[in-house]
PDB file of C-alpha atoms in Angstrom:
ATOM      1  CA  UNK A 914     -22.982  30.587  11.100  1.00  0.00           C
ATOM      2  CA  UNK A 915     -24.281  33.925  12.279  1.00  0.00           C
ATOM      3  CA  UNK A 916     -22.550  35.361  15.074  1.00  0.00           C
ATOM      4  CA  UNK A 917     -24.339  34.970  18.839  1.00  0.00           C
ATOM      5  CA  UNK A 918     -24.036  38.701  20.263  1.00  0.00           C
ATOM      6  CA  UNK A 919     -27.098  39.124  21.981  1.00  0.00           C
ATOM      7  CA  UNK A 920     -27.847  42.011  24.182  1.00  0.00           C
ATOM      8  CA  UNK A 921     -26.765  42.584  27.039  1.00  0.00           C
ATOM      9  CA  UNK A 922     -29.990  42.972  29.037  1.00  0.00           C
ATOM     10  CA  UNK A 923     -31.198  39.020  27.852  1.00  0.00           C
ATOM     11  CA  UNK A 924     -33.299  37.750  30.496  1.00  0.00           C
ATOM     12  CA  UNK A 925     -30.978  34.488  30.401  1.00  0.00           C
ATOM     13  CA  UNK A 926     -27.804  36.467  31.127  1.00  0.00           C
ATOM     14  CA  UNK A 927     -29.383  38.545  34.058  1.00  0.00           C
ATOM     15  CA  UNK A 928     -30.309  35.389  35.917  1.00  0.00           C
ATOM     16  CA  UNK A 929     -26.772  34.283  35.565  1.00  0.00           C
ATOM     17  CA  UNK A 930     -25.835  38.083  36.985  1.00  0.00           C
ATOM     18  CA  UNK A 931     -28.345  37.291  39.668  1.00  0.00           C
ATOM     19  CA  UNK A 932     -27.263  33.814  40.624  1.00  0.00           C
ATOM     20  CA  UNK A 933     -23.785  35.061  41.408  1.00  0.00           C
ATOM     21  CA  UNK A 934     -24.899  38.247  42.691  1.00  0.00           C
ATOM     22  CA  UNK A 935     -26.478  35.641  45.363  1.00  0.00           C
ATOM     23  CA  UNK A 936     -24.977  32.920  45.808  1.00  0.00           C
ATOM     24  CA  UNK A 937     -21.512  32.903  43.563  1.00  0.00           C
ATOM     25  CA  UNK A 938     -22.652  30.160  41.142  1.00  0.00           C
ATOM     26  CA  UNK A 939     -24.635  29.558  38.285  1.00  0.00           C
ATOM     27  CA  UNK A 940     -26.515  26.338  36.472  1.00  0.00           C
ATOM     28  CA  UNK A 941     -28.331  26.966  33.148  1.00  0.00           C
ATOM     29  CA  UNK A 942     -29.531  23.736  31.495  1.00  0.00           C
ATOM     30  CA  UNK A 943     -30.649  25.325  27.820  1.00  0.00           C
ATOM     31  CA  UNK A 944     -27.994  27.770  26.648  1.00  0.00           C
ATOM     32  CA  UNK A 945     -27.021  26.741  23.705  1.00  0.00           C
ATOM     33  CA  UNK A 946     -28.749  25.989  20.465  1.00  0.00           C
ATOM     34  CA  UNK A 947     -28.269  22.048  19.926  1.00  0.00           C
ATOM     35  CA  UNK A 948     -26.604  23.067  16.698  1.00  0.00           C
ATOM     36  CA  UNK A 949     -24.174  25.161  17.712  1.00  0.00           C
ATOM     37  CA  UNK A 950     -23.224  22.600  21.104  1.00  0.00           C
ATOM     38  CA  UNK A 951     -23.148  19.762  17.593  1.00  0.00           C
ATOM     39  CA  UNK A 952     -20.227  22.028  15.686  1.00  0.00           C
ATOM     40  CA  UNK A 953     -18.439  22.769  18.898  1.00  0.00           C
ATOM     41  CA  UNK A 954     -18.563  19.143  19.582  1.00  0.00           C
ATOM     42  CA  UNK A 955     -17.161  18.786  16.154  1.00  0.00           C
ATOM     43  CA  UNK A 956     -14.744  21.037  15.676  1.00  0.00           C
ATOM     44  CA  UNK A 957     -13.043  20.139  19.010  1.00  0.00           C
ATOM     45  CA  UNK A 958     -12.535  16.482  18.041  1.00  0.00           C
ATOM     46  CA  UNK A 959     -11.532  17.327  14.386  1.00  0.00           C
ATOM     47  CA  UNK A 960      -8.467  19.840  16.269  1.00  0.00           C
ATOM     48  CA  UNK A 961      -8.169  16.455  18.499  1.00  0.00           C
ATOM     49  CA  UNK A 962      -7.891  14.055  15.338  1.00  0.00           C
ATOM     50  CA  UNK A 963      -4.727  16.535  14.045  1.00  0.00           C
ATOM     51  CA  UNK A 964      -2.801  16.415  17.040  1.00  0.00           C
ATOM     52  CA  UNK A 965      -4.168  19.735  18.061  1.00  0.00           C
ATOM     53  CA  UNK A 966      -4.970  19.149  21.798  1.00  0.00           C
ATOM     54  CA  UNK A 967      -1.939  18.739  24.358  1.00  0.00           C
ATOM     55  CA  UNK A 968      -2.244  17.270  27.316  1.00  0.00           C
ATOM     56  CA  UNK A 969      -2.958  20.067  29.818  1.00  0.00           C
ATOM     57  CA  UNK A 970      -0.203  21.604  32.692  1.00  0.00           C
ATOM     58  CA  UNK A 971      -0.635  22.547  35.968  1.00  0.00           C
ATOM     59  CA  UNK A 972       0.433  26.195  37.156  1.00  0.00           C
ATOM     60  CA  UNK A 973       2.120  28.865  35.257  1.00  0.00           C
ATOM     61  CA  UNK A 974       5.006  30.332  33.853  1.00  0.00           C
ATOM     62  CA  UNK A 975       8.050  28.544  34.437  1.00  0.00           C
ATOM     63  CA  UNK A 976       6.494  26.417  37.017  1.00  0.00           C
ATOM     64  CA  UNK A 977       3.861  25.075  34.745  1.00  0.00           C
ATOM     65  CA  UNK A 978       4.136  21.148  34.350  1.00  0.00           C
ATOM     66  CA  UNK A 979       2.214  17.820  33.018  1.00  0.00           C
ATOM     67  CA  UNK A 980       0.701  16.066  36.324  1.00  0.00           C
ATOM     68  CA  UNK A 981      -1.582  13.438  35.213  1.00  0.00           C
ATOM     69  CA  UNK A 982      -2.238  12.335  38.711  1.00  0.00           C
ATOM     70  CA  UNK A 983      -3.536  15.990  39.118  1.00  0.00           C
ATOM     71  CA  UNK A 984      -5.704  16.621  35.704  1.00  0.00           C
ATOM     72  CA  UNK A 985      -6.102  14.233  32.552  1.00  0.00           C
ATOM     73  CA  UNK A 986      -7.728  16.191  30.276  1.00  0.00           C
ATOM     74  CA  UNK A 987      -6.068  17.692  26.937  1.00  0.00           C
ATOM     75  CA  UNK A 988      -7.147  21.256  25.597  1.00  0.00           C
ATOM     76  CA  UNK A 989      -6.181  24.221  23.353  1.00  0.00           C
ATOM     77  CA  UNK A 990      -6.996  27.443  23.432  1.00  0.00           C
ATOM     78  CA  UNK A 991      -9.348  29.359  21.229  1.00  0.00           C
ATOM     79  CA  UNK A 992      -8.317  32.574  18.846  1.00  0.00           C
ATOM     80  CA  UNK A 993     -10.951  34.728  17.025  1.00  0.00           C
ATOM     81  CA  UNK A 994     -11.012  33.455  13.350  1.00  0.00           C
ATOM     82  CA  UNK A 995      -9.823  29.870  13.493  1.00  0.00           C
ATOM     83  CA  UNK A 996     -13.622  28.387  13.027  1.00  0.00           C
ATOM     84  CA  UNK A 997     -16.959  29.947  12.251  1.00  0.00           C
ATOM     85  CA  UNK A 998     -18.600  27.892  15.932  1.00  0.00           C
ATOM     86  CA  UNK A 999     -15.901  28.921  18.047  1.00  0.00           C
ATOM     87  CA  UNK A1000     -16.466  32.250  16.703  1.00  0.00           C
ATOM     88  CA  UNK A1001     -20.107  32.288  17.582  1.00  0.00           C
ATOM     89  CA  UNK A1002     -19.398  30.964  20.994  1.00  0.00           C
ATOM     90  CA  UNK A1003     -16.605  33.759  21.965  1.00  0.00           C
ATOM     91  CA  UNK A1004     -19.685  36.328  20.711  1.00  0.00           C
ATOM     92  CA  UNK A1005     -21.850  35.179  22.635  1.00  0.00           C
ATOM     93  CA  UNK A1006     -19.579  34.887  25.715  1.00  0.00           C
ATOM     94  CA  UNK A1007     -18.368  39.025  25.199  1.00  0.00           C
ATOM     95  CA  UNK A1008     -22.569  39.128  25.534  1.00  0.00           C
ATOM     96  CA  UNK A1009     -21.939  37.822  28.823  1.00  0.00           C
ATOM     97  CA  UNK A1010     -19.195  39.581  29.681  1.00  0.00           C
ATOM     98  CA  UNK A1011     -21.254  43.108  28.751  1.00  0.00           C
ATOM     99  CA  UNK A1012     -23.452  41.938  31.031  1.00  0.00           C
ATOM    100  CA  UNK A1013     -21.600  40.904  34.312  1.00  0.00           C
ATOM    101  CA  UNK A1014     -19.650  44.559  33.822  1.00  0.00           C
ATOM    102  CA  UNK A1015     -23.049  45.954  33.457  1.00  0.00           C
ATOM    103  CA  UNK A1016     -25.056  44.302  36.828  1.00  0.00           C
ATOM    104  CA  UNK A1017     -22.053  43.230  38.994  1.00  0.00           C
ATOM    105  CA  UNK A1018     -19.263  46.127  38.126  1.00  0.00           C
ATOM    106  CA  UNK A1019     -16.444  43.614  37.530  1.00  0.00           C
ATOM    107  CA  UNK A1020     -14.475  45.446  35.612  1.00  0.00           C
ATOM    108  CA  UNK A1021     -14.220  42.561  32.863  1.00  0.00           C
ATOM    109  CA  UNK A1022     -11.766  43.105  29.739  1.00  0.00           C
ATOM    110  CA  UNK A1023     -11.934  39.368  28.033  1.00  0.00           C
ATOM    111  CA  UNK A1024     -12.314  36.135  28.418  1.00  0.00           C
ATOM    112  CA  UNK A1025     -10.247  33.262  27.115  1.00  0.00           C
ATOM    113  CA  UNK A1026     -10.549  29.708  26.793  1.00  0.00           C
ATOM    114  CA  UNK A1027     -10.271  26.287  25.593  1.00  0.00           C
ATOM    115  CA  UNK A1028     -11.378  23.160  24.381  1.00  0.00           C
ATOM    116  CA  UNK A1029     -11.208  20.346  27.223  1.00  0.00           C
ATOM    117  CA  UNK A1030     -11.468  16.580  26.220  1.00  0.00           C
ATOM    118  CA  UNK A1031     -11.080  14.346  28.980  1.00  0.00           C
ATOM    119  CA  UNK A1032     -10.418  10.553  28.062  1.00  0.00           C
ATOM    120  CA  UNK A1033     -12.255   7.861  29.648  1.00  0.00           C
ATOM    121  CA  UNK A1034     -11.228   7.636  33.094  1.00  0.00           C
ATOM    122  CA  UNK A1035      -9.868  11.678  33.203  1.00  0.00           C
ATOM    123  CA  UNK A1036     -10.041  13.587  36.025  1.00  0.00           C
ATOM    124  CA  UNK A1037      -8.929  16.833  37.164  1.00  0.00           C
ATOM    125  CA  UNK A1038      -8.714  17.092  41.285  1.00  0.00           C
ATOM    126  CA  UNK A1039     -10.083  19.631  43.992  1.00  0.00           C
ATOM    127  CA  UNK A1040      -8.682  23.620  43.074  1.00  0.00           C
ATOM    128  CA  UNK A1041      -9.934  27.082  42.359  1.00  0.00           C
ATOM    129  CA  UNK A1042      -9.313  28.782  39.151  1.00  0.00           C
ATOM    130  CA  UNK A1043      -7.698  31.937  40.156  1.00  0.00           C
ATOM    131  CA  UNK A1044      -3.467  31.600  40.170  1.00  0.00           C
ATOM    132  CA  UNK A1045      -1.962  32.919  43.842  1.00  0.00           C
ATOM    133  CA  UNK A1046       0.225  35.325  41.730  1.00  0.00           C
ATOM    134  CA  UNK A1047      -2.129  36.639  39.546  1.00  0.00           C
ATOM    135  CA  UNK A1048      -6.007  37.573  40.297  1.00  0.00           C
ATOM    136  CA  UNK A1049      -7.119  38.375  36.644  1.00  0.00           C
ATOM    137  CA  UNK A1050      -8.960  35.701  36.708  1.00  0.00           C
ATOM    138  CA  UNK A1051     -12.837  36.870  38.304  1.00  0.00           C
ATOM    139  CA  UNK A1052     -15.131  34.204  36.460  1.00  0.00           C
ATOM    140  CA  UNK A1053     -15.148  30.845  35.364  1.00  0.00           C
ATOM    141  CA  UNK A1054     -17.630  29.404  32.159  1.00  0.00           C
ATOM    142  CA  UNK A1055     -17.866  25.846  31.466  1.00  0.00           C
ATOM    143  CA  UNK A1056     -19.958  24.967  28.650  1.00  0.00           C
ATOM    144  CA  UNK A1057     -20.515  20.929  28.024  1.00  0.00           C
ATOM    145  CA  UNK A1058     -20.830  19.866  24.703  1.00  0.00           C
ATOM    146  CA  UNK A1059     -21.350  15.800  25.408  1.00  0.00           C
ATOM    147  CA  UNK A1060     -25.330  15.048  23.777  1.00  0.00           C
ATOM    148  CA  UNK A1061     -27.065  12.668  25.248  1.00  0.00           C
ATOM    149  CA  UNK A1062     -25.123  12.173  28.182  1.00  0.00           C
ATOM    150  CA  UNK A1063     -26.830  10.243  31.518  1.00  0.00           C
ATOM    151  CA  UNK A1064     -25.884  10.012  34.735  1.00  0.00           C
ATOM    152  CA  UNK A1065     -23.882   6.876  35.185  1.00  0.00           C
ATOM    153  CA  UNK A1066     -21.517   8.111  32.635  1.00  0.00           C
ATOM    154  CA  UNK A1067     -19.936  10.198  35.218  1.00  0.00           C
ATOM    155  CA  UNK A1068     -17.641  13.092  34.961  1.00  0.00           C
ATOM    156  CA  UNK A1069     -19.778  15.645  36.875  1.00  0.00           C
ATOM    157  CA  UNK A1070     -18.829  18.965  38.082  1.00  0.00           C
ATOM    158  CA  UNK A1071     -18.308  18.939  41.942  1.00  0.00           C
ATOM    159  CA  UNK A1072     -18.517  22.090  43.296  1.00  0.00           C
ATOM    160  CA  UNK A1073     -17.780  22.854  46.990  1.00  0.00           C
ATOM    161  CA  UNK A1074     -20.162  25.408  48.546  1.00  0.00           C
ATOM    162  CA  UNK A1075     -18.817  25.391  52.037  1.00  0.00           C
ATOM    163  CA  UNK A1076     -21.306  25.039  54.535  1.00  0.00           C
ATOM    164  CA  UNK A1077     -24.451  24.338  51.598  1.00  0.00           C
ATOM    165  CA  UNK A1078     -22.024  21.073  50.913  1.00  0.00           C
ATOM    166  CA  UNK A1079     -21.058  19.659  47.656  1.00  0.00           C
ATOM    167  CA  UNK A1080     -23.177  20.063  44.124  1.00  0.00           C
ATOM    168  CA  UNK A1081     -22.757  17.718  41.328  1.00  0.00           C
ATOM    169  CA  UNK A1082     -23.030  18.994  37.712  1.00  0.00           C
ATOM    170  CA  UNK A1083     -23.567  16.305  34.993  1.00  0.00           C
ATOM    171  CA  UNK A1084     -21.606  17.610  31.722  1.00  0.00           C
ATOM    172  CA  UNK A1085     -25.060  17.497  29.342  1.00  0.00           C
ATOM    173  CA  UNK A1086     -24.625  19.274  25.734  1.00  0.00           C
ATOM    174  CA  UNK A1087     -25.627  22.964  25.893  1.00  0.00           C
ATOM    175  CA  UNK A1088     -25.410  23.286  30.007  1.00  0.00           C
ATOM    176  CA  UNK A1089     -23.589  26.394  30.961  1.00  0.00           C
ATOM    177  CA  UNK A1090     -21.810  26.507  34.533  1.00  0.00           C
ATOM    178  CA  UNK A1091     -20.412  30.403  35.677  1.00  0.00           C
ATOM    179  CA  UNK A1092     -18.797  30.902  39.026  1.00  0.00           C
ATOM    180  CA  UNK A1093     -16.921  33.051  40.716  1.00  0.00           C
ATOM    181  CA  UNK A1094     -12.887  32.152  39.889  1.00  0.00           C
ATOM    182  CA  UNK A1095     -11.478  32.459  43.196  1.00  0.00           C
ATOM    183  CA  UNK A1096     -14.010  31.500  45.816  1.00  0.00           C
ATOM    184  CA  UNK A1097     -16.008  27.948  44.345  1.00  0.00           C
ATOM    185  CA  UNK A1098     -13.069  25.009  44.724  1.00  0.00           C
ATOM    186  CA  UNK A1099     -14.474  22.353  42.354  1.00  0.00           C
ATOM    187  CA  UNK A1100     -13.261  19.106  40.824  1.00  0.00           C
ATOM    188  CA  UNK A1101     -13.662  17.360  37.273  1.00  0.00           C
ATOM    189  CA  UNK A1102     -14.729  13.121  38.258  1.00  0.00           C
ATOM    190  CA  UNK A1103     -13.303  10.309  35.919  1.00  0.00           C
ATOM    191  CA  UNK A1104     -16.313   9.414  33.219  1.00  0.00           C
ATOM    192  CA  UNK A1105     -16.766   6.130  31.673  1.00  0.00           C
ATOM    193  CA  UNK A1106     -16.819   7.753  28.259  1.00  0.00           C
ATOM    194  CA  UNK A1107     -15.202  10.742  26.417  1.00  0.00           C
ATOM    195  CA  UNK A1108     -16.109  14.244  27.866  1.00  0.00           C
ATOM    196  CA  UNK A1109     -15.932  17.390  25.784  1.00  0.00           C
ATOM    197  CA  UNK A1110     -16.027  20.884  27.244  1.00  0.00           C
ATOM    198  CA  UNK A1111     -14.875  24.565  26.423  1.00  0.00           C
ATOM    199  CA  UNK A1112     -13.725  25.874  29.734  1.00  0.00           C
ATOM    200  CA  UNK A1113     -12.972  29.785  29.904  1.00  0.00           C
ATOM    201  CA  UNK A1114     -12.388  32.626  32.069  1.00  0.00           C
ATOM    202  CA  UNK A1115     -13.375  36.616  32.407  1.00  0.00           C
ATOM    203  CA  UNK A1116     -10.759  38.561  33.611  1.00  0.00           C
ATOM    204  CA  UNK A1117      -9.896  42.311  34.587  1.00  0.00           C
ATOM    205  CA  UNK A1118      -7.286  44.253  33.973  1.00  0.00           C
ATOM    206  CA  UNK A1119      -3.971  42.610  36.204  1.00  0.00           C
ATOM    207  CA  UNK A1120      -1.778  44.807  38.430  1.00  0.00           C
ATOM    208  CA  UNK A1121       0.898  44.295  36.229  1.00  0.00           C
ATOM    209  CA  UNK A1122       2.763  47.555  35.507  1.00  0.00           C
ATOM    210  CA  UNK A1123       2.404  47.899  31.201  1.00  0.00           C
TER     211      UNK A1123
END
């Protein structure tokens, strides 16, 4: 699979630029080829058939733990070189991240993320993305990778935009979600059926001394 740099000027990732720019959040439907959301969709539930995914923690550091009544999903993270999709995706993503330094001045350095399969039944409750002791985090890309997915099945994105209310994301195959880390609480609702994801995060440069 080729890789999926594109430039950085893409009409597609200047109105994500411009949807944060205005209101902090992002929704685009069609952003990635049905192929590519098929091996992603693949590849996470071939790492999920070898034991690869663990069931996710809360926090960080030493104060990380498994709280189920919290979040229910299971995930690993992604390095460059494991697969040739995941390989495309993180390309494309550093696409995105060119262009979110380039309109909005964020100051981006990477990104990381992971796969996410929720269970049947999965949640993950009401929080923001960004730790309290650490504000790398600037942000957030969810990326569904769940084909024909309808409504009743559940598991939408609830984001909470203050006084604009609540907005509901349904997890369909190749729908991209980018908001700002540390100022768009959101929560993951139980599904009837499995839910695949790859969930990541842009950050800058901590204030960690090196």
């Amino acid at each position: 699979m080729r890789a999926m740099h594109i430039p950085s000027d893409h009409p597609l990732l200047l109105s994500i630029v411009d949807d944060l720019a205005a209101r902090g959040w992002s929704q685009q439907d069609i952003f990635l080829p049905e192929a590519l959301t098929l091996d992603l969709a693949a590849e996470c539930r071939k790492r999920a058939a070898e034991g690869e995914l663990a069931p996710a923690a809360v926090g960080r550091g030493p104060a990380q733990e498994i709280r189920e009544g919290i979040r229910g999903d299971h995930i690993q993270w992604l390095e460059p070189g494991q697969a040739q999709a995941s390989d495309a995706y993180l390309a494309l993503m550093d696409s995105l991240r060119e262009a979110l330094n380039r309109g909005l001045f964020l100051g981006l350095e990477d990104f990381e993320c992971h796969f996410a399969m929720y269970p049947p039944g999965a949640f993950y409750k009401r929080h923001v993305d960004r730790f309290r002791d650490d504000d790398r985090r600037m942000v957030s890309a969810v990326i569904y990778l769940n084909l024909q997915w309808l409504p009743e099945h559940g598991g939408q994105l609830r984001m909470y935009l203050g006084e604009r209310g609540e907005h509901d994301v349904d997890p369909v195959g190749g729908r991209l979600v980018v908001f700002l880390s540390g100022e768009m609480p959101h929560e993951v609702l139980p599904a009837t059926r499995e839910r695949l994801s790859l969930t990541g995060w842009f950050r800058r440069r901590g204030n960690e001394p090196f």
